[in-house]
Amino acid sequence: MIGPPGAGKTMLSKRLPTILPPLTLAESLETTRIYSAAGKLASGQALLARRPVRSPHHSASGPALVGGGTIPQAGEVSLAHRGLLFLDEFPEFPRAILETLRQPLEEGVVTIARAHSSIEFPARFMLVAAMNPCPCGYFTDPNKPCKCSPHQIDKYLSRISGPLIDRIDIHIEVPPVPYRELRGRRDGSDSATIGEQVLDARRAQRRRFGDHSTMLNGQMGSRQLRKFCKIDEAGEQLLKQALTELGLSARAHDKILRIARTIADLAGEENVQSDHVSEAIMYRRLDRQL
Ligand SMILES: [Zn+2]
């Protein structure tokens, strides 16, 4: 999420768990094992009932974030397994630490190498990162002037590497609150209503991938993309145009298809249509720079 200070990025991320589906028993067992091994299970607590939400500060060390230590311990990425990892002020995290997020984002595990062996911790989390659009924070704010030079903005944004940005599915701009209120977009959707839509979309995915599969749209490989994300001629044209004009990577191309599939599922549509594709392209905000 990119937006000026006070736009509600932190508030939005805090509300996100309220629309996520409840933990399944298998997921609960996985997360409970991690918490138990880390000695973080409250006494008398048998199972974790809710998706974990972790929000480490940008001053957290590498081992604290991704795991490590002499006796390897699970880090925040593993404590957020099957839940949410919220990183506020994303560019303030040391770049070297941010780069270590690439493996868990890609593979859902984190490997900690030691002299004679290596240990793998599960780390399949949803990453939510928030950042200002520039060092002063007001570049995208229509009401406050930005004091940053183009060079300062470039330097600030380049703290997040291209490959890492590429691995984040959805980039959205969060406008300042007064602007949102002026637009009067209060359609009254509450967490319970949206939560139901999410559950419906999950059901559609179970029908697609099979009852016993834990696969979600976001994990589709190229074979499934070809099978389940067929788009119409208009959508094909849009995607082609976005690829050439914005210079998107192959990875971004596949992400757009997966996101478009999810937008179609949320709308209860069997087929991916061109407006789903165009909405998905809008969520690749950082591919075309600010
Ligand atoms: Zn600025």
mmCIF file of C-alpha atoms and ligand atoms in Angstrom:
data_model
loop_
_atom_site.group_PDB
_atom_site.id
_atom_site.type_symbol
_atom_site.label_atom_id
_atom_site.label_comp_id
_atom_site.label_asym_id
_atom_site.label_seq_id
_atom_site.Cartn_x
_atom_site.Cartn_y
_atom_site.Cartn_z
ATOM 1 C CA MET A 1 0.000 0.000 0.000
ATOM 2 C CA ILE A 2 1.388 3.324 -1.039
ATOM 3 C CA GLY A 3 -0.008 6.527 0.365
ATOM 4 C CA PRO A 4 0.697 9.626 2.415
ATOM 5 C CA PRO A 5 0.830 9.489 6.229
ATOM 6 C CA GLY A 6 -2.602 9.270 7.830
ATOM 7 C CA ALA A 7 -4.271 7.748 4.751
ATOM 8 C CA GLY A 8 -5.283 4.718 6.791
ATOM 9 C CA LYS A 9 -2.740 2.135 5.588
ATOM 10 C CA THR A 10 -2.197 0.752 9.095
ATOM 11 C CA MET A 11 -5.918 0.763 9.841
ATOM 12 C CA LEU A 12 -6.666 -1.143 6.605
ATOM 13 C CA SER A 13 -4.047 -3.770 7.346
ATOM 14 C CA LYS A 14 -5.376 -4.239 10.891
ATOM 15 C CA ARG A 15 -8.847 -4.889 9.428
ATOM 16 C CA LEU A 16 -7.595 -7.384 6.843
ATOM 17 C CA PRO A 17 -7.664 -10.419 9.187
ATOM 18 C CA THR A 18 -11.402 -9.813 9.762
ATOM 19 C CA ILE A 19 -12.168 -10.784 6.150
ATOM 20 C CA LEU A 20 -9.844 -13.795 5.928
ATOM 21 C CA PRO A 21 -11.369 -17.287 6.097
ATOM 22 C CA PRO A 22 -10.990 -19.025 9.471
ATOM 23 C CA LEU A 23 -8.031 -21.366 9.950
ATOM 24 C CA THR A 24 -8.731 -24.930 8.869
ATOM 25 C CA LEU A 25 -7.790 -27.676 11.327
ATOM 26 C CA ALA A 26 -4.743 -28.627 9.226
ATOM 27 C CA GLU A 27 -3.582 -24.990 9.105
ATOM 28 C CA SER A 28 -4.173 -24.596 12.815
ATOM 29 C CA LEU A 29 -2.012 -27.665 13.530
ATOM 30 C CA GLU A 30 0.807 -26.258 11.368
ATOM 31 C CA THR A 31 0.847 -22.852 13.057
ATOM 32 C CA THR A 32 0.425 -24.371 16.517
ATOM 33 C CA ARG A 33 3.521 -26.524 15.971
ATOM 34 C CA ILE A 34 5.576 -23.445 15.126
ATOM 35 C CA TYR A 35 4.340 -21.520 18.171
ATOM 36 C CA SER A 36 4.853 -24.553 20.378
ATOM 37 C CA ALA A 37 8.441 -25.069 19.142
ATOM 38 C CA ALA A 38 9.162 -21.363 19.662
ATOM 39 C CA GLY A 39 7.770 -21.568 23.201
ATOM 40 C CA LYS A 40 5.148 -18.962 22.331
ATOM 41 C CA LEU A 41 2.027 -20.975 23.039
ATOM 42 C CA ALA A 42 0.192 -19.612 26.078
ATOM 43 C CA SER A 43 -0.039 -22.139 28.891
ATOM 44 C CA GLY A 44 -3.212 -24.170 28.584
ATOM 45 C CA GLN A 45 -3.614 -23.217 24.925
ATOM 46 C CA ALA A 46 -4.099 -26.355 22.838
ATOM 47 C CA LEU A 47 -4.459 -24.919 19.336
ATOM 48 C CA LEU A 48 -4.138 -21.564 17.651
ATOM 49 C CA ALA A 49 -7.678 -20.621 16.707
ATOM 50 C CA ARG A 50 -6.983 -17.450 14.739
ATOM 51 C CA ARG A 51 -4.697 -16.583 11.879
ATOM 52 C CA PRO A 52 -1.556 -15.056 13.366
ATOM 53 C CA VAL A 53 -0.836 -11.377 12.690
ATOM 54 C CA ARG A 54 2.760 -10.232 13.123
ATOM 55 C CA SER A 55 3.956 -6.674 12.709
ATOM 56 C CA PRO A 56 7.679 -6.417 13.450
ATOM 57 C CA HIS A 57 9.300 -2.981 13.580
ATOM 58 C CA HIS A 58 11.838 -1.987 10.907
ATOM 59 C CA SER A 59 14.587 -2.076 13.526
ATOM 60 C CA ALA A 60 14.086 -5.868 13.949
ATOM 61 C CA SER A 61 17.236 -7.904 13.236
ATOM 62 C CA GLY A 62 17.555 -10.353 10.335
ATOM 63 C CA PRO A 63 17.340 -13.453 12.589
ATOM 64 C CA ALA A 64 14.308 -11.975 14.373
ATOM 65 C CA LEU A 65 12.566 -11.421 11.063
ATOM 66 C CA VAL A 66 13.435 -14.519 9.037
ATOM 67 C CA GLY A 67 14.742 -16.859 11.712
ATOM 68 C CA GLY A 68 18.215 -17.890 12.780
ATOM 69 C CA GLY A 69 20.445 -17.921 15.828
ATOM 70 C CA THR A 70 22.950 -20.458 17.164
ATOM 71 C CA ILE A 71 20.102 -22.807 17.911
ATOM 72 C CA PRO A 72 17.929 -21.903 14.920
ATOM 73 C CA GLN A 73 14.664 -20.311 15.954
ATOM 74 C CA ALA A 74 11.646 -19.437 13.857
ATOM 75 C CA GLY A 75 11.483 -15.768 12.878
ATOM 76 C CA GLU A 76 8.539 -13.455 12.327
ATOM 77 C CA VAL A 77 7.960 -14.862 8.823
ATOM 78 C CA SER A 78 7.324 -18.311 10.335
ATOM 79 C CA LEU A 79 5.294 -16.979 13.254
ATOM 80 C CA ALA A 80 3.119 -15.368 10.555
ATOM 81 C CA HIS A 81 2.668 -18.770 8.809
ATOM 82 C CA ARG A 82 -0.916 -19.059 7.439
ATOM 83 C CA GLY A 83 -1.496 -15.534 8.674
ATOM 84 C CA LEU A 84 -0.447 -11.980 8.065
ATOM 85 C CA LEU A 85 2.957 -10.303 8.147
ATOM 86 C CA PHE A 86 2.551 -6.528 8.239
ATOM 87 C CA LEU A 87 5.630 -4.426 7.526
ATOM 88 C CA ASP A 88 4.963 -0.736 8.065
ATOM 89 C CA GLU A 89 7.396 1.845 6.625
ATOM 90 C CA PHE A 90 8.631 -0.860 4.261
ATOM 91 C CA PRO A 91 11.596 1.086 2.762
ATOM 92 C CA GLU A 92 12.966 1.671 6.286
ATOM 93 C CA PHE A 93 13.781 -2.037 6.642
ATOM 94 C CA PRO A 94 17.420 -2.730 5.719
ATOM 95 C CA ARG A 95 17.561 -3.796 2.090
ATOM 96 C CA ALA A 96 19.558 -6.953 2.867
ATOM 97 C CA ILE A 97 16.837 -8.099 5.258
ATOM 98 C CA LEU A 98 14.065 -7.332 2.765
ATOM 99 C CA GLU A 99 15.855 -9.436 0.139
ATOM 100 C CA THR A 100 15.687 -12.476 2.433
ATOM 101 C CA LEU A 101 11.893 -12.288 2.111
ATOM 102 C CA ARG A 102 12.157 -13.450 -1.494
ATOM 103 C CA GLN A 103 12.568 -17.141 -0.638
ATOM 104 C CA PRO A 104 9.565 -17.416 1.715
ATOM 105 C CA LEU A 105 7.412 -15.324 -0.636
ATOM 106 C CA GLU A 106 8.277 -17.661 -3.477
ATOM 107 C CA GLU A 107 8.448 -21.052 -1.758
ATOM 108 C CA GLY A 108 6.513 -20.679 1.485
ATOM 109 C CA VAL A 109 9.522 -21.860 3.486
ATOM 110 C CA VAL A 110 12.662 -20.310 4.868
ATOM 111 C CA THR A 111 15.966 -22.189 4.917
ATOM 112 C CA ILE A 112 18.506 -21.496 7.622
ATOM 113 C CA ALA A 113 21.922 -22.821 6.677
ATOM 114 C CA ARG A 114 24.389 -24.037 9.266
ATOM 115 C CA ALA A 115 27.901 -25.479 8.829
ATOM 116 C CA HIS A 116 26.831 -29.098 8.530
ATOM 117 C CA SER A 117 23.140 -28.930 7.940
ATOM 118 C CA SER A 118 20.253 -26.684 7.154
ATOM 119 C CA ILE A 119 16.859 -26.269 8.740
ATOM 120 C CA GLU A 120 13.646 -25.392 6.993
ATOM 121 C CA PHE A 121 10.838 -23.510 8.698
ATOM 122 C CA PRO A 122 7.401 -23.116 7.126
ATOM 123 C CA ALA A 123 6.688 -19.495 6.186
ATOM 124 C CA ARG A 124 3.583 -19.216 4.016
ATOM 125 C CA PHE A 125 2.227 -15.848 5.026
ATOM 126 C CA MET A 126 0.392 -12.988 3.425
ATOM 127 C CA LEU A 127 2.756 -10.033 3.245
ATOM 128 C CA VAL A 128 1.209 -6.607 3.654
ATOM 129 C CA ALA A 129 3.666 -3.758 3.296
ATOM 130 C CA ALA A 130 2.938 -0.070 3.684
ATOM 131 C CA MET A 131 5.038 2.809 2.441
ATOM 132 C CA ASN A 132 4.935 6.520 1.783
ATOM 133 C CA PRO A 133 5.274 7.534 -1.879
ATOM 134 C CA CYS A 134 8.377 9.647 -1.106
ATOM 135 C CA PRO A 135 10.595 10.581 1.870
ATOM 136 C CA CYS A 136 8.369 13.484 3.009
ATOM 137 C CA GLY A 137 5.271 11.393 2.383
ATOM 138 C CA TYR A 138 3.111 13.788 0.379
ATOM 139 C CA PHE A 139 4.004 13.118 -3.257
ATOM 140 C CA THR A 140 0.557 11.655 -4.060
ATOM 141 C CA ASP A 141 -1.360 13.947 -1.690
ATOM 142 C CA PRO A 142 -3.438 16.524 -3.605
ATOM 143 C CA ASN A 143 -3.624 18.827 -0.570
ATOM 144 C CA LYS A 144 -0.046 19.030 0.645
ATOM 145 C CA PRO A 145 3.019 19.942 -1.389
ATOM 146 C CA CYS A 146 5.844 17.397 -1.634
ATOM 147 C CA LYS A 147 9.269 18.757 -0.727
ATOM 148 C CA CYS A 148 11.307 15.976 -2.329
ATOM 149 C CA SER A 149 13.479 16.196 -5.419
ATOM 150 C CA PRO A 150 13.047 13.560 -8.150
ATOM 151 C CA HIS A 151 16.455 12.197 -7.136
ATOM 152 C CA GLN A 152 15.374 11.781 -3.484
ATOM 153 C CA ILE A 153 12.192 10.007 -4.571
ATOM 154 C CA ASP A 154 14.143 7.669 -6.865
ATOM 155 C CA LYS A 155 16.581 6.857 -4.101
ATOM 156 C CA TYR A 156 13.750 6.188 -1.642
ATOM 157 C CA LEU A 157 11.841 3.871 -3.980
ATOM 158 C CA SER A 158 14.984 2.022 -5.024
ATOM 159 C CA ARG A 159 15.393 0.725 -1.467
ATOM 160 C CA ILE A 160 12.832 -1.867 -2.504
ATOM 161 C CA SER A 161 14.429 -3.967 -5.231
ATOM 162 C CA GLY A 162 12.687 -4.747 -8.502
ATOM 163 C CA PRO A 163 12.700 -8.519 -7.883
ATOM 164 C CA LEU A 164 11.022 -7.994 -4.500
ATOM 165 C CA ILE A 165 8.366 -5.660 -5.932
ATOM 166 C CA ASP A 166 7.832 -8.250 -8.651
ATOM 167 C CA ARG A 167 6.967 -10.835 -5.991
ATOM 168 C CA ILE A 168 4.256 -8.705 -4.404
ATOM 169 C CA ASP A 169 0.922 -9.472 -6.071
ATOM 170 C CA ILE A 170 -1.020 -6.282 -5.516
ATOM 171 C CA HIS A 171 0.249 -2.702 -5.384
ATOM 172 C CA ILE A 172 -2.389 -0.163 -4.448
ATOM 173 C CA GLU A 173 -2.387 3.531 -3.857
ATOM 174 C CA VAL A 174 -4.200 4.590 -0.697
ATOM 175 C CA PRO A 175 -5.366 8.195 -1.133
ATOM 176 C CA PRO A 176 -5.577 10.567 1.860
ATOM 177 C CA VAL A 177 -8.818 10.336 3.827
ATOM 178 C CA PRO A 178 -10.417 13.727 3.034
ATOM 179 C CA TYR A 179 -10.116 12.899 -0.679
ATOM 180 C CA ARG A 180 -11.825 9.556 -0.145
ATOM 181 C CA GLU A 181 -14.616 11.255 1.803
ATOM 182 C CA LEU A 182 -15.075 13.854 -0.916
ATOM 183 C CA ARG A 183 -15.605 11.079 -3.388
ATOM 184 C CA GLY A 184 -18.317 9.835 -1.039
ATOM 185 C CA ARG A 185 -17.514 6.189 -1.616
ATOM 186 C CA ARG A 186 -19.203 4.700 1.401
ATOM 187 C CA ASP A 187 -20.948 1.664 0.043
ATOM 188 C CA GLY A 188 -21.385 0.245 3.524
ATOM 189 C CA SER A 189 -19.660 -3.106 2.928
ATOM 190 C CA ASP A 190 -18.673 -4.437 6.328
ATOM 191 C CA SER A 191 -16.185 -7.168 7.221
ATOM 192 C CA ALA A 192 -18.899 -9.808 7.568
ATOM 193 C CA THR A 193 -20.227 -9.144 4.054
ATOM 194 C CA ILE A 194 -16.785 -9.073 2.464
ATOM 195 C CA GLY A 195 -15.763 -12.129 4.516
ATOM 196 C CA GLU A 196 -18.674 -14.026 2.909
ATOM 197 C CA GLN A 197 -17.475 -13.017 -0.575
ATOM 198 C CA VAL A 198 -14.001 -14.239 0.317
ATOM 199 C CA LEU A 199 -15.416 -17.582 1.471
ATOM 200 C CA ASP A 200 -17.401 -17.887 -1.777
ATOM 201 C CA ALA A 201 -14.237 -17.181 -3.759
ATOM 202 C CA ARG A 202 -12.408 -19.850 -1.748
ATOM 203 C CA ARG A 203 -15.210 -22.329 -2.502
ATOM 204 C CA ALA A 204 -14.847 -21.571 -6.210
ATOM 205 C CA GLN A 205 -11.131 -22.361 -5.884
ATOM 206 C CA ARG A 206 -11.824 -25.667 -4.138
ATOM 207 C CA ARG A 207 -14.159 -26.648 -6.988
ATOM 208 C CA ARG A 208 -11.408 -25.720 -9.421
ATOM 209 C CA PHE A 209 -8.451 -27.439 -7.784
ATOM 210 C CA GLY A 210 -10.223 -30.316 -6.007
ATOM 211 C CA ASP A 211 -11.607 -30.757 -2.506
ATOM 212 C CA HIS A 212 -8.377 -31.974 -0.960
ATOM 213 C CA SER A 213 -6.112 -29.433 -2.575
ATOM 214 C CA THR A 214 -4.764 -26.503 -0.580
ATOM 215 C CA MET A 215 -3.990 -24.704 -3.829
ATOM 216 C CA LEU A 216 -5.163 -21.115 -4.213
ATOM 217 C CA ASN A 217 -5.291 -18.921 -7.305
ATOM 218 C CA GLY A 218 -2.109 -17.160 -6.208
ATOM 219 C CA GLN A 219 -0.159 -20.425 -6.431
ATOM 220 C CA MET A 220 -1.194 -21.485 -9.941
ATOM 221 C CA GLY A 221 1.661 -22.609 -12.167
ATOM 222 C CA SER A 222 1.807 -22.118 -15.912
ATOM 223 C CA ARG A 223 -0.219 -25.257 -16.673
ATOM 224 C CA GLN A 224 -3.106 -24.142 -14.430
ATOM 225 C CA LEU A 225 -2.871 -20.579 -15.737
ATOM 226 C CA ARG A 226 -3.439 -21.861 -19.262
ATOM 227 C CA LYS A 227 -6.310 -24.056 -18.147
ATOM 228 C CA PHE A 228 -8.174 -21.772 -15.736
ATOM 229 C CA CYS A 229 -7.323 -18.223 -16.809
ATOM 230 C CA LYS A 230 -8.442 -18.136 -20.410
ATOM 231 C CA ILE A 231 -9.247 -14.549 -21.253
ATOM 232 C CA ASP A 232 -11.319 -13.090 -24.052
ATOM 233 C CA GLU A 233 -9.948 -11.218 -27.062
ATOM 234 C CA ALA A 234 -10.448 -7.776 -25.434
ATOM 235 C CA GLY A 235 -8.652 -8.921 -22.278
ATOM 236 C CA GLU A 236 -5.838 -10.355 -24.379
ATOM 237 C CA GLN A 237 -5.421 -6.992 -26.126
ATOM 238 C CA LEU A 238 -5.353 -5.104 -22.795
ATOM 239 C CA LEU A 239 -2.738 -7.421 -21.390
ATOM 240 C CA LYS A 240 -0.587 -7.180 -24.503
ATOM 241 C CA GLN A 241 -0.783 -3.384 -24.383
ATOM 242 C CA ALA A 242 0.121 -3.300 -20.672
ATOM 243 C CA LEU A 243 3.089 -5.573 -21.267
ATOM 244 C CA THR A 244 4.556 -3.505 -24.075
ATOM 245 C CA GLU A 245 3.757 -0.054 -22.681
ATOM 246 C CA LEU A 246 4.683 -0.715 -19.063
ATOM 247 C CA GLY A 247 7.439 -3.190 -19.846
ATOM 248 C CA LEU A 248 6.082 -5.755 -17.395
ATOM 249 C CA SER A 249 8.018 -8.919 -16.603
ATOM 250 C CA ALA A 250 6.799 -12.444 -17.339
ATOM 251 C CA ARG A 251 6.258 -12.818 -13.608
ATOM 252 C CA ALA A 252 4.055 -9.711 -13.534
ATOM 253 C CA HIS A 253 2.124 -11.066 -16.532
ATOM 254 C CA ASP A 254 1.325 -14.293 -14.650
ATOM 255 C CA LYS A 255 0.420 -12.345 -11.525
ATOM 256 C CA ILE A 256 -2.073 -10.243 -13.485
ATOM 257 C CA LEU A 257 -3.744 -13.441 -14.734
ATOM 258 C CA ARG A 258 -3.945 -14.899 -11.221
ATOM 259 C CA ILE A 259 -5.330 -11.654 -9.770
ATOM 260 C CA ALA A 260 -7.848 -11.362 -12.625
ATOM 261 C CA ARG A 261 -8.955 -14.947 -11.860
ATOM 262 C CA THR A 262 -9.520 -13.975 -8.207
ATOM 263 C CA ILE A 263 -11.423 -10.803 -9.154
ATOM 264 C CA ALA A 264 -13.663 -12.975 -11.360
ATOM 265 C CA ASP A 265 -14.142 -15.443 -8.475
ATOM 266 C CA LEU A 266 -15.080 -12.617 -6.080
ATOM 267 C CA ALA A 267 -17.618 -11.426 -8.649
ATOM 268 C CA GLY A 268 -18.947 -14.979 -8.964
ATOM 269 C CA GLU A 269 -18.016 -15.130 -12.657
ATOM 270 C CA GLU A 270 -17.051 -18.380 -14.329
ATOM 271 C CA ASN A 271 -14.883 -16.709 -16.982
ATOM 272 C CA VAL A 272 -12.192 -14.078 -16.677
ATOM 273 C CA GLN A 273 -13.398 -11.010 -18.536
ATOM 274 C CA SER A 274 -11.582 -7.978 -19.863
ATOM 275 C CA ASP A 275 -12.703 -5.718 -16.983
ATOM 276 C CA HIS A 276 -11.215 -8.224 -14.536
ATOM 277 C CA VAL A 277 -7.971 -8.036 -16.489
ATOM 278 C CA SER A 278 -7.957 -4.230 -16.533
ATOM 279 C CA GLU A 279 -8.589 -4.090 -12.775
ATOM 280 C CA ALA A 280 -5.731 -6.547 -12.203
ATOM 281 C CA ILE A 281 -3.388 -4.391 -14.328
ATOM 282 C CA MET A 282 -4.206 -1.410 -12.084
ATOM 283 C CA TYR A 283 -2.878 -3.390 -9.128
ATOM 284 C CA ARG A 284 0.619 -3.408 -10.610
ATOM 285 C CA ARG A 285 1.127 0.228 -9.590
ATOM 286 C CA LEU A 286 4.841 0.006 -8.955
ATOM 287 C CA ASP A 287 5.664 -1.662 -12.270
ATOM 288 C CA ARG A 288 5.083 1.650 -13.987
ATOM 289 C CA GLN A 289 6.671 3.737 -11.212
ATOM 290 C CA LEU A 290 4.912 6.519 -9.367
HETATM 291 ZN ZN ZN B 1 7.926 14.161 -0.850
#
